[in-house]
Amino acid sequence: MYSYKAIMDEDKELGSSKFLDTGIMEGEESAKFRGSLLTLFGEPSYKSDNAEAAYSYLIEVSDETSKWYFTVYEGPSGPAIGYDYDEKENQTNAREAAQSLLEKITETTPSDFTEVVYYEDFGTKITYGCKDGKCFYKEENEGTF
């Protein structure tokens, strides 16, 4: 049995890189993922209107014997879970702990929110969020806003 909590510790966040692909691409699923993070952990430790670095959380996952520190974020390839590969002492079972965190997030009912982010390279504005458990995602080209 794992427990999960958001923490603030820049040292634990530094060095983290993509460890587990969530399988979630842009769209309503990415809105649900972010809304579920809000339900579980509140506001992210980092937030931006840059779609390639929209938000991040530092999540401590623990069991009776170990603790792992994962960065849950939305980057250029969508939502992902990062981990510090150099943290050798706790790498045993890290993938299982990350998978458990992903399952916890995806099974959680999303909170209501609306965010606007931009892909500056493509001149795209994205408005996404959730309202009453229903999630939405709208993409507009630069000429329309």
mmCIF file of C-alpha atoms in Angstrom:
data_model
loop_
_atom_site.group_PDB
_atom_site.id
_atom_site.type_symbol
_atom_site.label_atom_id
_atom_site.label_comp_id
_atom_site.label_asym_id
_atom_site.label_seq_id
_atom_site.Cartn_x
_atom_site.Cartn_y
_atom_site.Cartn_z
ATOM 1 C CA MET A 1 0.000 0.000 0.000
ATOM 2 C CA TYR A 2 1.388 3.346 -1.059
ATOM 3 C CA SER A 3 0.750 6.822 0.262
ATOM 4 C CA TYR A 4 1.085 9.963 -1.837
ATOM 5 C CA LYS A 5 1.720 13.588 -0.951
ATOM 6 C CA ALA A 6 2.824 16.731 -2.736
ATOM 7 C CA ILE A 7 5.964 18.288 -1.309
ATOM 8 C CA MET A 8 8.126 21.332 -1.997
ATOM 9 C CA ASP A 9 11.820 20.453 -2.255
ATOM 10 C CA GLU A 10 13.765 21.894 -5.194
ATOM 11 C CA ASP A 11 16.708 19.559 -4.538
ATOM 12 C CA LYS A 12 14.482 16.516 -5.082
ATOM 13 C CA GLU A 13 13.047 18.023 -8.268
ATOM 14 C CA LEU A 14 16.418 18.794 -9.842
ATOM 15 C CA GLY A 15 17.808 15.990 -11.958
ATOM 16 C CA SER A 16 14.430 14.426 -12.612
ATOM 17 C CA SER A 17 13.770 13.311 -16.179
ATOM 18 C CA LYS A 18 11.006 11.407 -17.933
ATOM 19 C CA PHE A 19 10.648 7.999 -16.304
ATOM 20 C CA LEU A 20 7.110 6.852 -17.095
ATOM 21 C CA ASP A 21 5.033 7.806 -20.113
ATOM 22 C CA THR A 22 1.422 8.205 -19.034
ATOM 23 C CA GLY A 23 0.113 7.265 -22.464
ATOM 24 C CA ILE A 24 -1.932 10.467 -22.412
ATOM 25 C CA MET A 25 -1.628 12.829 -25.329
ATOM 26 C CA GLU A 26 -3.125 16.288 -25.670
ATOM 27 C CA GLY A 27 -6.889 16.490 -25.531
ATOM 28 C CA GLU A 28 -9.628 15.824 -23.010
ATOM 29 C CA GLU A 29 -7.522 13.109 -21.340
ATOM 30 C CA SER A 30 -4.773 15.620 -20.547
ATOM 31 C CA ALA A 31 -7.404 17.932 -19.050
ATOM 32 C CA LYS A 32 -8.719 15.060 -16.886
ATOM 33 C CA PHE A 33 -5.166 14.212 -15.795
ATOM 34 C CA ARG A 34 -4.506 17.803 -14.678
ATOM 35 C CA GLY A 35 -7.909 18.042 -12.979
ATOM 36 C CA SER A 36 -7.234 14.805 -11.100
ATOM 37 C CA LEU A 37 -3.887 16.163 -9.911
ATOM 38 C CA LEU A 38 -5.727 19.212 -8.583
ATOM 39 C CA THR A 39 -8.138 16.933 -6.700
ATOM 40 C CA LEU A 40 -5.320 14.915 -5.139
ATOM 41 C CA PHE A 41 -2.635 17.522 -4.524
ATOM 42 C CA GLY A 42 -4.039 21.043 -4.990
ATOM 43 C CA GLU A 43 -2.230 23.650 -7.053
ATOM 44 C CA PRO A 44 1.068 22.643 -8.704
ATOM 45 C CA SER A 45 4.421 23.833 -7.401
ATOM 46 C CA TYR A 46 5.107 25.304 -10.848
ATOM 47 C CA LYS A 47 2.639 26.649 -13.406
ATOM 48 C CA SER A 48 3.081 28.423 -16.743
ATOM 49 C CA ASP A 49 1.107 29.378 -19.828
ATOM 50 C CA ASN A 50 3.800 27.679 -21.950
ATOM 51 C CA ALA A 51 2.207 24.419 -23.160
ATOM 52 C CA GLU A 52 5.624 22.742 -23.256
ATOM 53 C CA ALA A 53 6.082 23.316 -19.508
ATOM 54 C CA ALA A 54 2.525 23.874 -18.268
ATOM 55 C CA TYR A 55 2.867 22.643 -14.673
ATOM 56 C CA SER A 56 4.767 20.347 -12.337
ATOM 57 C CA TYR A 57 4.264 18.672 -8.999
ATOM 58 C CA LEU A 58 6.819 16.963 -6.776
ATOM 59 C CA ILE A 59 5.116 13.897 -5.323
ATOM 60 C CA GLU A 60 6.483 11.718 -2.562
ATOM 61 C CA VAL A 61 5.309 8.118 -2.871
ATOM 62 C CA SER A 62 6.045 5.900 0.104
ATOM 63 C CA ASP A 63 5.357 2.453 1.465
ATOM 64 C CA GLU A 64 6.362 0.802 4.734
ATOM 65 C CA THR A 65 10.055 0.689 3.799
ATOM 66 C CA SER A 66 10.861 3.190 1.016
ATOM 67 C CA LYS A 67 10.202 6.644 -0.407
ATOM 68 C CA TRP A 68 10.406 7.796 -4.004
ATOM 69 C CA TYR A 69 10.207 11.342 -5.354
ATOM 70 C CA PHE A 70 8.494 11.783 -8.706
ATOM 71 C CA THR A 71 7.945 14.889 -10.769
ATOM 72 C CA VAL A 72 4.518 14.838 -12.397
ATOM 73 C CA TYR A 73 4.414 17.372 -15.190
ATOM 74 C CA GLU A 74 3.085 18.349 -18.576
ATOM 75 C CA GLY A 75 5.829 18.798 -21.125
ATOM 76 C CA PRO A 76 6.189 18.808 -24.919
ATOM 77 C CA SER A 77 4.953 15.219 -25.230
ATOM 78 C CA GLY A 78 2.061 15.616 -22.802
ATOM 79 C CA PRO A 79 1.669 14.511 -19.177
ATOM 80 C CA ALA A 80 4.551 12.436 -17.807
ATOM 81 C CA ILE A 81 6.149 11.220 -14.600
ATOM 82 C CA GLY A 82 9.809 12.025 -13.997
ATOM 83 C CA TYR A 83 12.323 10.454 -11.650
ATOM 84 C CA ASP A 84 15.956 11.084 -10.749
ATOM 85 C CA TYR A 85 17.779 8.098 -12.236
ATOM 86 C CA ASP A 86 20.832 8.911 -10.107
ATOM 87 C CA GLU A 87 18.919 8.205 -6.910
ATOM 88 C CA LYS A 88 20.284 4.628 -6.793
ATOM 89 C CA GLU A 89 19.292 3.693 -3.264
ATOM 90 C CA ASN A 90 15.575 3.881 -3.982
ATOM 91 C CA GLN A 91 15.461 2.680 -7.588
ATOM 92 C CA THR A 92 14.354 -0.769 -6.560
ATOM 93 C CA ASN A 93 10.603 -0.872 -7.150
ATOM 94 C CA ALA A 94 10.542 2.743 -8.407
ATOM 95 C CA ARG A 95 8.711 1.721 -11.585
ATOM 96 C CA GLU A 96 6.050 -0.087 -9.537
ATOM 97 C CA ALA A 97 5.637 2.981 -7.299
ATOM 98 C CA ALA A 98 5.374 5.276 -10.351
ATOM 99 C CA GLN A 99 2.792 2.982 -11.935
ATOM 100 C CA SER A 100 0.798 3.029 -8.695
ATOM 101 C CA LEU A 101 0.893 6.848 -8.696
ATOM 102 C CA LEU A 102 -0.298 6.930 -12.310
ATOM 103 C CA GLU A 103 -3.201 4.606 -11.488
ATOM 104 C CA LYS A 104 -4.136 6.759 -8.487
ATOM 105 C CA ILE A 105 -4.215 9.867 -10.692
ATOM 106 C CA THR A 106 -6.186 8.296 -13.541
ATOM 107 C CA GLU A 107 -8.846 6.815 -11.243
ATOM 108 C CA THR A 108 -9.439 10.135 -9.419
ATOM 109 C CA THR A 109 -12.366 12.384 -10.313
ATOM 110 C CA PRO A 110 -11.042 15.663 -11.735
ATOM 111 C CA SER A 111 -11.601 19.025 -10.071
ATOM 112 C CA ASP A 112 -13.118 21.912 -11.984
ATOM 113 C CA PHE A 113 -10.558 24.185 -13.632
ATOM 114 C CA THR A 114 -9.863 26.107 -16.820
ATOM 115 C CA GLU A 115 -6.368 26.899 -18.097
ATOM 116 C CA VAL A 116 -5.067 28.607 -21.210
ATOM 117 C CA VAL A 117 -1.656 27.585 -22.538
ATOM 118 C CA TYR A 118 0.212 28.428 -25.732
ATOM 119 C CA TYR A 119 2.416 26.495 -28.137
ATOM 120 C CA GLU A 120 4.449 29.464 -29.310
ATOM 121 C CA ASP A 121 6.317 27.435 -31.958
ATOM 122 C CA PHE A 122 3.018 26.658 -33.680
ATOM 123 C CA GLY A 123 1.097 29.835 -32.824
ATOM 124 C CA THR A 124 -1.553 27.800 -31.024
ATOM 125 C CA LYS A 125 -3.741 28.710 -28.065
ATOM 126 C CA ILE A 126 -5.207 25.849 -26.043
ATOM 127 C CA THR A 127 -8.032 26.233 -23.567
ATOM 128 C CA TYR A 128 -8.645 23.136 -21.512
ATOM 129 C CA GLY A 129 -10.197 22.082 -18.233
ATOM 130 C CA CYS A 130 -13.009 20.229 -16.532
ATOM 131 C CA LYS A 131 -16.439 21.199 -15.266
ATOM 132 C CA ASP A 132 -18.657 18.855 -13.239
ATOM 133 C CA GLY A 133 -16.549 15.833 -14.194
ATOM 134 C CA LYS A 134 -16.705 16.545 -17.938
ATOM 135 C CA CYS A 135 -13.408 17.636 -19.500
ATOM 136 C CA PHE A 136 -12.799 19.783 -22.572
ATOM 137 C CA TYR A 137 -9.945 20.793 -24.851
ATOM 138 C CA LYS A 138 -10.062 23.505 -27.519
ATOM 139 C CA GLU A 139 -7.199 24.407 -29.794
ATOM 140 C CA GLU A 140 -7.152 27.652 -31.803
ATOM 141 C CA ASN A 141 -4.691 28.936 -34.386
ATOM 142 C CA GLU A 142 -2.935 32.250 -33.760
ATOM 143 C CA GLY A 143 -5.087 34.084 -36.286
ATOM 144 C CA THR A 144 -8.244 33.365 -34.245
ATOM 145 C CA PHE A 145 -7.247 35.005 -30.956
#
